[in-house]
Coordinates of C-alpha atoms in Angstrom, one line a residue:
Chain A
M5 CA 26.7 43.7 16.1
G6 CA 24.1 42.6 13.6
D7 CA 26.3 43.2 10.5
S8 CA 25.4 39.9 9.0
S9 CA 21.8 40.5 8.3
P10 CA 19.4 37.6 7.7
N11 CA 18.4 36.8 4.2
I12 CA 14.9 38.1 3.9
N13 CA 14.0 35.4 1.4
V14 CA 14.3 32.6 3.9
I15 CA 12.0 34.1 6.5
R16 CA 8.9 32.1 6.2
K17 CA 5.6 33.0 7.6
I18 CA 6.2 31.8 11.1
D19 CA 4.5 32.1 14.4
A20 CA 5.2 35.0 16.9
G21 CA 8.4 34.3 18.9
A22 CA 9.7 31.7 16.4
G23 CA 13.2 31.6 15.0
R24 CA 15.4 29.4 13.0
I25 CA 19.2 29.3 12.7
V26 CA 21.2 27.2 10.2
L27 CA 24.9 27.6 10.4
G28 CA 27.3 26.0 7.9
L29 CA 30.9 26.4 6.7
H30 CA 32.0 28.3 3.6
G31 CA 35.7 27.5 3.2
S32 CA 36.9 27.9 6.7
S33 CA 34.4 30.6 7.8
A34 CA 31.1 30.0 9.5
V35 CA 28.2 31.3 7.5
F36 CA 24.5 31.5 8.4
S37 CA 22.6 30.0 5.6
E38 CA 19.4 30.8 7.5
L39 CA 18.7 33.2 10.2
S40 CA 15.1 34.2 10.8
Y41 CA 13.0 35.3 13.8
T42 CA 9.8 37.0 14.7
Y43 CA 8.7 39.3 17.5
P44 CA 9.4 39.1 20.5
L45 CA 12.4 37.0 19.6
K46 CA 15.5 38.7 18.1
L47 CA 18.7 37.0 16.9
L48 CA 21.8 39.0 16.2
S49 CA 25.1 37.7 14.9
P50 CA 28.3 39.8 15.6
R51 CA 31.3 39.3 13.3
I52 CA 33.7 36.8 14.8
A53 CA 37.4 36.3 13.9
H54 CA 37.7 32.7 15.1
Q55 CA 37.6 30.3 12.3
G56 CA 34.6 28.0 11.9
V57 CA 32.8 29.7 14.8
G58 CA 29.4 31.6 14.4
V59 CA 27.9 33.5 17.3
I60 CA 24.3 34.4 17.9
Y61 CA 22.9 36.6 20.6
N62 CA 19.4 35.5 21.5
L63 CA 17.6 38.6 22.6
T64 CA 14.0 39.4 23.4
Y65 CA 12.5 42.9 23.0
G66 CA 12.3 44.8 26.3
G67 CA 15.0 42.6 27.7
G68 CA 12.7 40.0 29.1
L69 CA 9.7 37.6 28.7
V70 CA 6.2 38.2 30.0
G71 CA 3.5 35.7 30.8
G72 CA 2.1 34.1 27.6
D73 CA 5.3 34.7 25.6
H74 CA 6.2 31.6 23.6
I75 CA 9.6 31.4 22.1
Y76 CA 10.4 28.6 19.7
L77 CA 13.9 28.3 18.3
S78 CA 15.0 25.6 15.8
I79 CA 18.7 25.2 15.2
E80 CA 20.9 23.2 12.8
V81 CA 24.6 23.3 12.5
E82 CA 26.3 21.8 9.5
H83 CA 29.6 20.8 8.0
G84 CA 31.8 21.0 11.1
A85 CA 30.8 24.5 12.1
I86 CA 30.6 25.6 15.7
L87 CA 27.6 27.7 16.9
V88 CA 27.9 29.7 20.1
L89 CA 24.6 31.0 21.5
L90 CA 24.7 33.8 24.0
T91 CA 22.4 36.3 25.6
Q92 CA 23.0 39.8 26.6
G93 CA 22.4 39.9 30.3
S94 CA 20.2 37.7 32.3
T95 CA 16.9 36.5 30.7
K96 CA 14.3 38.1 32.8
V97 CA 10.9 36.5 33.3
F98 CA 8.3 38.9 34.4
K99 CA 5.3 38.2 36.6
S100 CA 2.7 36.0 34.8
R101 CA -0.5 38.0 34.4
P102 CA -3.6 36.4 35.6
G103 CA -6.3 36.3 33.0
R104 CA -6.5 33.8 30.1
K105 CA -6.7 30.7 32.1
V106 CA -4.5 27.8 31.2
A107 CA -6.0 24.4 30.9
V108 CA -6.6 23.1 34.4
R109 CA -6.4 19.5 35.2
D110 CA -9.0 18.3 37.7
H111 CA -6.5 15.9 39.3
D112 CA -3.8 18.5 39.7
P113 CA -4.4 20.6 42.8
R114 CA -1.3 22.7 42.1
Q115 CA -2.7 24.2 39.0
Q116 CA -6.1 25.0 40.3
G117 CA -7.1 28.6 40.9
Q118 CA -3.8 30.0 39.8
G119 CA -5.0 31.1 36.4
V120 CA -1.6 32.3 35.3
V121 CA -0.2 32.1 31.8
P122 CA 3.3 30.7 31.9
T123 CA 6.2 31.9 29.7
K124 CA 7.6 29.1 27.5
Q125 CA 10.9 28.7 25.7
V126 CA 11.4 25.7 23.4
M127 CA 14.6 24.9 21.6
D128 CA 15.2 22.1 19.2
V129 CA 18.8 21.6 18.0
T130 CA 20.3 19.2 15.5
I131 CA 24.1 18.7 15.4
P132 CA 25.8 16.2 12.9
D133 CA 29.3 14.7 13.3
H134 CA 32.2 17.2 13.8
S135 CA 29.8 20.1 14.3
A136 CA 29.1 21.6 17.7
I137 CA 26.9 23.9 19.7
F138 CA 27.9 25.9 22.7
L139 CA 24.9 27.2 24.6
L140 CA 26.3 29.7 27.0
P141 CA 23.6 32.1 28.1
E142 CA 23.4 34.4 31.1
P143 CA 21.2 32.9 33.8
V144 CA 17.4 33.0 33.9
T145 CA 16.0 35.3 36.5
C146 CA 12.4 34.8 37.4
F147 CA 10.7 37.7 39.1
R148 CA 8.2 37.3 41.9
M149 CA 5.1 35.4 40.7
A150 CA 6.7 34.5 37.4
S151 CA 6.0 31.1 35.8
Y152 CA 8.5 29.7 33.3
N153 CA 8.7 26.6 31.2
Q154 CA 11.8 25.7 29.2
I155 CA 12.1 22.7 27.0
Q156 CA 15.4 22.1 25.1
K157 CA 16.2 19.1 22.9
F158 CA 19.6 18.4 21.4
R159 CA 19.9 15.7 18.8
L160 CA 23.5 14.8 18.2
S161 CA 25.4 12.4 16.0
G162 CA 28.1 10.3 17.7
K163 CA 30.9 12.6 16.8
A164 CA 29.1 15.9 17.4
S165 CA 29.9 18.0 20.5
A166 CA 27.8 20.2 22.8
V167 CA 28.2 22.3 25.9
L168 CA 24.8 23.2 27.4
L169 CA 24.7 25.7 30.2
D170 CA 21.4 26.1 32.0
W171 CA 21.2 28.3 35.1
I172 CA 18.9 30.2 37.3
T173 CA 19.2 32.9 39.9
S174 CA 16.9 33.4 43.0
G175 CA 15.4 36.6 41.6
R176 CA 16.0 40.3 42.0
K177 CA 18.1 40.4 45.1
S178 CA 18.1 44.2 45.1
R179 CA 14.4 43.9 45.7
G180 CA 14.8 41.3 48.4
E181 CA 13.5 38.5 46.1
E182 CA 14.9 35.1 47.2
W183 CA 13.3 32.2 45.3
E184 CA 9.8 33.9 45.2
F185 CA 8.7 33.0 41.6
S186 CA 5.7 30.7 41.2
R187 CA 7.2 28.1 39.1
Y188 CA 10.3 27.2 37.1
Y189 CA 10.4 24.1 34.9
S190 CA 13.4 23.3 32.7
T191 CA 14.2 20.1 30.8
N192 CA 17.3 19.3 28.7
E193 CA 17.3 16.2 26.6
L194 CA 20.4 15.0 25.0
W195 CA 20.0 12.4 22.2
V196 CA 23.1 10.8 20.6
D197 CA 22.5 8.7 17.5
R198 CA 18.8 8.4 18.4
K199 CA 19.5 7.2 21.9
R200 CA 18.4 9.4 24.8
I201 CA 21.5 9.7 26.9
V202 CA 20.4 12.4 29.3
K203 CA 17.0 13.9 30.3
D204 CA 17.6 16.4 33.0
V205 CA 14.4 17.9 34.4
L206 CA 14.3 20.5 37.1
L207 CA 11.1 21.8 38.7
L208 CA 11.1 24.5 41.3
Q209 CA 7.9 25.6 42.8
D210 CA 6.5 26.3 46.3
E211 CA 4.7 23.3 47.8
E212 CA 1.2 24.4 48.4
L213 CA -0.1 21.3 50.2
D214 CA -0.6 21.4 53.9
V215 CA 1.7 19.1 55.8
K216 CA 0.3 19.9 59.3
P217 CA 1.5 19.7 62.0
L218 CA 4.8 20.5 60.3
P219 CA 5.7 24.1 59.5
P220 CA 5.5 25.0 55.7
R221 CA 8.7 24.5 53.9
K222 CA 9.2 27.2 51.3
L223 CA 11.1 27.0 48.1
C224 CA 13.8 29.3 49.6
D225 CA 14.2 26.9 52.6
R226 CA 14.9 24.1 50.1
L227 CA 17.4 26.0 48.0
S228 CA 19.2 28.1 50.7
P229 CA 21.9 29.1 51.4
Y230 CA 22.4 29.3 47.6
S231 CA 21.0 31.9 45.2
C232 CA 22.3 30.5 42.0
Y233 CA 22.1 27.0 40.5
A234 CA 23.8 26.0 37.3
T235 CA 23.9 22.8 35.2
V236 CA 26.3 22.2 32.4
I237 CA 26.0 19.2 30.1
L238 CA 29.1 18.4 28.2
Y239 CA 29.4 15.9 25.4
G240 CA 31.6 14.9 22.4
P241 CA 35.2 15.0 21.1
L242 CA 35.6 18.8 21.3
V243 CA 35.0 18.8 25.1
E244 CA 36.9 15.7 26.0
S245 CA 39.9 17.6 27.4
T246 CA 37.4 19.8 29.4
I247 CA 35.8 16.8 31.0
Q248 CA 39.2 15.3 31.8
H249 CA 40.2 18.6 33.4
L250 CA 37.0 18.7 35.5
A251 CA 37.3 15.0 36.4
G252 CA 40.8 15.5 37.6
M253 CA 39.8 18.5 39.8
Y254 CA 36.8 16.6 41.1
E255 CA 38.6 13.4 42.0
A256 CA 41.4 15.3 43.8
M257 CA 38.9 16.7 46.3
T258 CA 38.5 15.1 49.8
V259 CA 35.8 16.4 52.0
F260 CA 36.3 16.4 55.7
K261 CA 33.5 17.1 58.1
R262 CA 32.5 20.8 58.1
S263 CA 30.4 22.7 60.5
T264 CA 28.9 25.2 57.9
A265 CA 27.9 24.9 54.3
P266 CA 30.5 26.0 51.7
D267 CA 30.0 29.3 49.7
L268 CA 30.1 27.3 46.4
I269 CA 29.6 23.6 45.9
W270 CA 29.8 21.5 42.7
S271 CA 29.5 18.0 41.5
L272 CA 30.5 16.1 38.4
S273 CA 28.9 12.9 37.1
C274 CA 30.3 11.3 34.0
V275 CA 28.1 9.6 31.4
N276 CA 30.2 6.9 30.0
D277 CA 27.5 4.6 28.7
Y278 CA 27.5 5.1 25.0
P279 CA 29.1 5.9 22.6
S280 CA 31.7 8.2 24.1
R281 CA 32.3 10.5 27.0
G282 CA 30.0 13.0 28.4
G283 CA 29.6 14.7 31.7
I284 CA 27.2 16.7 33.9
L285 CA 28.5 19.5 36.0
R286 CA 26.3 21.1 38.7
V287 CA 27.2 24.2 40.6
A288 CA 25.5 26.1 43.4
G289 CA 26.7 29.3 44.9
K290 CA 25.7 32.0 47.3
E291 CA 26.4 34.7 44.6
T292 CA 25.7 34.5 40.9
E293 CA 28.9 36.4 40.1
Q294 CA 30.9 33.8 42.1
V295 CA 29.3 31.0 40.1
K296 CA 30.0 32.7 36.8
K297 CA 33.7 33.4 37.8
W298 CA 34.1 29.8 38.9
M299 CA 32.7 28.5 35.6
G300 CA 34.8 30.9 33.6
D301 CA 37.9 29.6 35.4
T302 CA 37.0 25.9 35.4
L303 CA 35.8 25.6 31.8
Q304 CA 38.9 27.3 30.5
P305 CA 39.9 24.5 28.1
L306 CA 36.8 25.5 26.1
E307 CA 38.5 28.8 25.2
E308 CA 40.8 27.1 22.8
V309 CA 37.8 25.7 20.9
V310 CA 35.7 28.9 20.5
G311 CA 38.5 31.5 20.7
T312 CA 39.4 33.9 23.5
D313 CA 37.0 36.7 22.3
V314 CA 33.9 34.5 22.3
Y315 CA 34.9 32.8 25.5
R316 CA 35.2 36.2 27.2
K317 CA 31.8 37.3 25.9
A318 CA 30.3 34.3 27.6
F319 CA 32.0 34.5 31.0
W320 CA 33.0 38.1 31.5
Chain B
M6 CA -2.9 -15.2 47.3
A7 CA -2.2 -13.5 50.6
S8 CA -4.4 -10.6 51.6
S9 CA -3.2 -7.1 50.8
D10 CA -2.7 -6.3 54.5
Y11 CA -0.6 -9.4 55.0
L12 CA 1.6 -8.4 52.0
L13 CA 2.1 -4.9 53.5
L14 CA 3.3 -6.4 56.7
L15 CA 5.8 -8.6 54.8
L16 CA 7.0 -5.8 52.5
A17 CA 7.5 -3.3 55.3
D18 CA 9.7 -5.7 57.2
S19 CA 13.0 -3.9 57.9
N20 CA 14.8 -7.2 57.8
L21 CA 14.2 -7.8 54.1
P22 CA 17.4 -8.0 52.2
T23 CA 16.7 -5.0 49.9
G24 CA 20.0 -3.3 50.1
S25 CA 18.5 -0.2 51.6
F26 CA 20.6 -0.5 54.8
V27 CA 23.8 0.6 52.9
A28 CA 22.1 3.6 51.2
S29 CA 21.6 7.0 52.9
A30 CA 20.4 8.8 49.7
G31 CA 22.7 11.7 50.3
L32 CA 22.1 12.1 54.0
E33 CA 25.6 11.2 55.0
S34 CA 27.0 13.8 52.5
Y35 CA 24.5 16.4 53.7
V36 CA 25.7 16.0 57.3
T37 CA 29.4 16.0 56.3
H38 CA 29.0 19.2 54.2
G39 CA 27.7 21.2 57.2
F40 CA 24.0 21.4 56.2
F41 CA 22.9 19.5 59.3
S42 CA 23.0 21.5 62.6
S43 CA 22.7 19.5 65.8
R44 CA 22.6 22.5 68.2
P45 CA 20.5 23.8 69.8
V46 CA 18.5 20.9 71.2
N47 CA 15.7 20.6 68.7
S48 CA 17.9 21.3 65.7
A49 CA 18.8 17.6 65.0
L50 CA 15.1 16.9 64.8
D51 CA 14.4 19.9 62.6
S52 CA 17.4 19.2 60.3
T53 CA 16.3 15.6 59.9
V54 CA 12.7 16.5 59.1
S55 CA 14.0 19.1 56.6
F56 CA 16.2 16.6 54.9
V57 CA 13.5 13.9 54.8
S58 CA 11.0 16.4 53.5
D59 CA 13.1 17.7 50.6
S60 CA 14.4 14.2 49.8
V61 CA 11.0 12.5 49.8
S62 CA 9.4 15.4 47.7
S63 CA 12.0 15.1 45.0
Y64 CA 12.1 11.4 45.0
A65 CA 8.3 11.2 44.8
H66 CA 8.3 13.6 41.8
S67 CA 11.0 11.8 40.0
S68 CA 10.3 8.1 40.8
L69 CA 6.6 7.7 41.3
P70 CA 5.8 8.2 37.6
F71 CA 7.9 5.2 36.9
V72 CA 6.3 3.2 39.7
T73 CA 2.9 4.1 38.3
D74 CA 3.6 3.2 34.7
T75 CA 5.5 0.0 35.5
H76 CA 2.7 -1.1 37.8
A77 CA 0.2 -0.4 35.0
V78 CA 2.2 -2.7 32.7
I79 CA 2.3 -5.5 35.3
H80 CA -1.4 -5.1 36.0
A81 CA -2.2 -5.3 32.3
L82 CA 0.0 -8.3 31.9
A83 CA -1.8 -10.1 34.7
Q84 CA -5.3 -9.2 33.4
R85 CA -4.9 -9.6 29.7
E86 CA -6.8 -12.4 28.0
G87 CA -4.7 -14.6 25.7
A88 CA -3.2 -18.0 25.6
D89 CA 0.3 -16.9 24.4
D90 CA 2.0 -16.1 27.7
T91 CA 5.4 -15.8 26.1
A92 CA 4.3 -13.1 23.7
L93 CA 2.6 -11.1 26.4
V94 CA 5.5 -11.4 28.7
E95 CA 8.0 -10.3 25.9
Q96 CA 5.9 -7.2 25.2
A97 CA 5.7 -6.3 28.9
L98 CA 9.4 -6.8 29.2
E99 CA 10.1 -4.5 26.3
D100 CA 7.9 -1.8 27.9
I101 CA 9.7 -2.2 31.3
R102 CA 13.1 -1.9 29.6
Q103 CA 11.9 1.4 28.0
L104 CA 10.9 2.7 31.4
D105 CA 14.2 1.5 32.9
E106 CA 16.1 3.3 30.1
L107 CA 14.2 6.6 30.6
Y108 CA 14.8 6.4 34.4
H109 CA 18.5 5.9 33.7
A110 CA 18.6 8.9 31.4
M111 CA 16.8 11.0 34.1
T112 CA 19.0 9.8 37.0
V113 CA 22.3 11.4 35.9
N114 CA 23.9 11.5 39.3
H115 CA 26.3 8.5 39.3
V116 CA 26.0 7.7 43.0
A117 CA 22.2 7.6 42.9
R118 CA 22.4 5.5 39.7
R119 CA 24.7 3.0 41.4
A120 CA 22.5 2.7 44.6
S121 CA 19.3 2.5 42.6
K122 CA 20.5 -0.4 40.4
A123 CA 21.9 -2.3 43.4
Q124 CA 18.6 -2.0 45.3
G125 CA 16.5 -2.7 42.2
V126 CA 18.2 -6.0 41.5
A127 CA 18.0 -7.0 45.2
L128 CA 14.2 -6.6 44.9
L129 CA 14.0 -8.9 41.9
T130 CA 16.1 -11.5 43.7
L131 CA 13.8 -11.1 46.7
Y132 CA 10.8 -11.9 44.5
S133 CA 12.2 -15.0 42.9
K134 CA 13.9 -16.4 46.0
G135 CA 11.8 -15.0 48.8
F136 CA 8.3 -14.8 47.4
S137 CA 8.0 -17.7 45.0
R138 CA 6.1 -20.8 46.1
P139 CA 8.3 -23.2 48.2
P140 CA 8.5 -26.7 46.6
N141 CA 6.6 -28.4 49.5
I142 CA 3.5 -26.2 49.0
T143 CA 1.9 -27.5 45.9
V144 CA -1.2 -26.2 44.2
T145 CA -3.5 -28.2 42.0
E146 CA -3.9 -25.5 39.4
Q147 CA -1.1 -23.0 38.7
C148 CA -2.7 -19.5 38.2
P149 CA -1.8 -17.8 35.0
R150 CA -0.7 -14.6 36.8
E151 CA 1.9 -16.5 38.8
T152 CA 3.3 -18.2 35.7
R153 CA 3.5 -14.9 33.8
M154 CA 5.1 -13.0 36.6
A155 CA 7.7 -15.7 37.3
M156 CA 8.6 -15.7 33.6
L157 CA 8.8 -11.9 33.5
V158 CA 11.0 -11.6 36.5
D159 CA 13.4 -14.3 35.2
K160 CA 13.6 -12.6 31.8
L161 CA 14.2 -9.2 33.4
K162 CA 16.9 -10.5 35.6
L163 CA 18.6 -12.1 32.6
A164 CA 18.3 -8.8 30.7
I165 CA 20.0 -7.0 33.6
R166 CA 22.8 -9.5 33.8
R167 CA 23.4 -9.1 30.1
E168 CA 23.4 -5.3 30.6
E169 CA 20.4 -4.9 28.3
S170 CA 18.5 -3.3 31.1
H171 CA 19.6 -1.4 34.2
G172 CA 17.2 -2.7 36.9
H173 CA 16.5 0.7 38.6
L174 CA 14.8 0.7 42.0
P175 CA 11.4 2.3 41.2
I176 CA 10.9 0.0 38.2
C177 CA 11.9 -3.2 40.1
W178 CA 9.8 -2.1 43.1
A179 CA 6.7 -1.8 40.9
V180 CA 7.4 -5.2 39.3
L181 CA 7.7 -6.8 42.7
A182 CA 4.6 -5.0 44.1
G183 CA 2.6 -5.5 41.0
A184 CA 3.5 -9.2 40.7
L185 CA 2.4 -9.8 44.2
G186 CA -0.9 -8.1 43.4
L187 CA -0.5 -5.0 45.6
T188 CA -2.7 -2.1 44.4
L189 CA -1.2 0.9 42.7
E190 CA -2.1 3.2 45.6
R191 CA -0.4 1.0 48.1
S192 CA 2.6 0.4 45.9
Q193 CA 3.2 4.1 45.6
Y194 CA 2.7 4.8 49.3
L195 CA 4.8 2.0 50.4
H196 CA 7.6 3.0 48.0
L197 CA 7.8 6.4 49.6
F198 CA 7.4 5.1 53.1
L199 CA 10.4 2.7 52.6
H200 CA 12.5 5.5 51.2
A201 CA 11.7 7.7 54.2
R202 CA 12.2 5.0 56.7
S203 CA 15.6 4.0 55.3
L204 CA 16.6 7.7 55.7
L205 CA 15.7 7.5 59.4
S206 CA 17.5 4.2 59.9
A207 CA 20.5 6.0 58.3
S208 CA 20.2 8.8 60.8
V209 CA 20.4 6.4 63.6
R210 CA 23.5 4.7 62.1
L211 CA 25.0 8.1 61.6
N212 CA 24.2 8.9 65.2
T213 CA 22.5 12.2 64.2
L214 CA 19.3 10.8 65.9
G215 CA 18.7 8.3 68.6
P216 CA 16.5 5.2 67.9
Y217 CA 13.6 6.6 70.0
A218 CA 13.7 10.0 68.3
S219 CA 13.7 8.3 65.0
Q220 CA 10.6 6.4 65.9
Q221 CA 8.9 9.6 67.2
L222 CA 9.5 11.3 63.8
L223 CA 8.3 8.2 61.9
L224 CA 5.0 8.4 63.7
H225 CA 4.4 12.1 64.0
A226 CA 6.3 13.8 61.2
I227 CA 7.0 11.4 58.4
S228 CA 3.4 10.3 58.0
P229 CA 2.1 13.7 56.9
L230 CA 5.1 14.2 54.7
I231 CA 4.4 10.9 52.8
E232 CA 0.7 11.8 52.5
A233 CA 1.6 15.1 51.0
A234 CA 4.2 13.8 48.6
T235 CA 1.9 11.0 47.4
A236 CA -0.9 13.5 46.9
R237 CA 1.4 15.7 44.8
S238 CA 3.0 13.0 42.7
S239 CA 0.6 10.0 42.4
H240 CA -1.0 11.3 39.2
L241 CA 2.3 11.8 37.4
R242 CA 3.3 9.6 34.4
T243 CA 6.4 9.1 32.4
G244 CA 4.9 10.1 29.1
L245 CA 6.2 7.0 27.3
Q246 CA 3.7 5.3 25.0
L247 CA 3.9 1.7 26.0
P248 CA 2.3 -0.9 23.8
T249 CA 1.1 -3.0 26.7
L250 CA -1.1 0.0 27.8
L251 CA -2.6 0.7 24.5
P252 CA -6.3 -0.1 24.1
T253 CA -7.5 -3.5 22.9
S254 CA -10.9 -4.6 21.9
D255 CA -11.8 -5.6 25.4
Q256 CA -9.9 -3.0 27.4
P257 CA -9.8 0.8 27.2
A258 CA -6.5 2.7 27.1
V259 CA -4.8 3.2 30.4
Q260 CA -3.6 6.6 29.5
D261 CA -4.4 9.1 26.9
A262 CA -1.2 10.2 25.1
E263 CA -2.9 13.3 23.6
E264 CA -3.5 14.7 27.1
F265 CA 0.0 14.3 28.4
D266 CA 1.8 17.6 29.2
E267 CA 5.3 16.9 30.4
T268 CA 5.6 20.2 32.2
T269 CA 2.8 19.4 34.6
D270 CA 2.4 15.6 34.4
G271 CA 5.9 14.3 33.9
P272 CA 8.8 13.3 36.3
A273 CA 11.2 16.0 37.6
V274 CA 13.8 16.6 40.2
T275 CA 12.7 19.3 42.7
W276 CA 15.7 19.6 45.0
P277 CA 18.9 20.4 43.0
L278 CA 21.0 20.8 46.2
G279 CA 20.2 17.3 47.1
E280 CA 21.5 16.1 43.7
I281 CA 24.8 17.9 44.2
L282 CA 25.3 16.6 47.7
A283 CA 24.3 13.0 46.8
A284 CA 26.8 13.1 43.9
R285 CA 29.5 14.3 46.2
H286 CA 29.1 11.2 48.4
D287 CA 32.3 9.5 47.3
L288 CA 34.4 12.6 48.0
Q289 CA 33.9 12.2 51.7
H290 CA 37.1 11.4 53.6
S291 CA 35.4 8.7 55.7
R292 CA 31.9 7.3 55.0
I293 CA 29.8 4.4 56.2
F294 CA 27.2 4.2 53.5
N295 CA 27.4 3.5 49.7
S296 CA 25.2 6.5 48.8

């Protein structure tokens, strides 16, 4: 890993936690024309045999993010290249330390008195026609009291492709954590030819308001019996067969009345508006490994696009 | 114009043809998938309250920002000085279409999209057919508000028919409530109340609750839930910069764009399980609702 070192000349004076990736094609091989990053972000590119595919591991020092960490990653893919973005192991978000107080809004009772510094990850991605991004990280795991914001924007041209996996686990199960973080906010925006096709925003936090005489309803009550939730946004010509495969599976299902909740549950919504096909896959499972295995099996048609090696790195 | 209390009575009428009687907002699917336990005795009540609580919280967080911003546009349109009604209405229409487009992009679940559009359009029809002035009741002087609102609703309906706009429920609700002159607070509260009440009506039709039990919950459990959901979400905005809401020489800005932080002030879904279950509605072997 790391044998294609970044060109030092192109690392500009950038803020802590900032990074930039530009991937293009040289002949038939994918070449990083820019790869720069600053602490605590670290980007590594292993050598990949599959033509036209470049892989980046998005790492953070110490294997996780602490309160106040801000990661900003800007990505461009050019000339028909395919960028696969992976992480090594789950992205851990540690407890947000109290201290430097974030701006508190008078009208927002949720923010008052918490005084925690959230962790923030921002990603801005531009993909022109015939190029693609496959964002296939391990899930985010927020520890008890962690506060996390993630904002990802993907600007695609009409013939660009994208697979955007975004998932979260309930915490460190070994320590008995089940949805005990303070706050998790994640937004994924997909723009195609300057039109916003999807803006998927998920906010998970404990409700702090009193609803007496009703008993308090904790975050884990709302999300149980599942401890892993995943969303996959798929778009563009390279994933058409994958969407068709999923739609076929989905439409073949018939649900008869059950007495208990299933171990794994999923849904597919197609976005057919404009200009071509896209889909949103949502999966929830009692075990993270089970969700991962299910996705690895179900998204199999993607293996042909990125190559077996890369596909296995993502789902094994 | 009728008093605000009188309007509330009219709008809360369960006989209004708003299409909500065919929507269960995922409740039917929740029951079918085994999330609803009806034993022991109190479980049906508890399960219903849990569902309504999670559904209302998430709906409030994702839809109230759109009710709020649309209401602000309608309010500005009613208040704004100016002789050129058509130009003002066109600008308001453009803002509403932007709000509708963003709500569409944020409501990815195809079953929820379908239900939201059907109910939204029903509300606009209700305004033009059910709340316009009947021909035998004439007024000596037409008020400018009524003229502008009628023009706006007609244009919006046309845009939806031409598929230039979607006609989603929170947007159309705020158009209707704003056009009738209902305050923002009441428009928000009533929107959530109607959502919760239609869930309880659906429970009765699904036979998971009896009609008396449903009434008991409405009085004793749903009321604090709606209060809490409104308190949490009434300040949220969409974050769109809408020209109708920009400051003019005689009116200050309705919102300050610099101040907007989407992570704390913007719309979001708060119950991902509800999204999955609602999207699986059509997979049910037998079903009585459309959502």
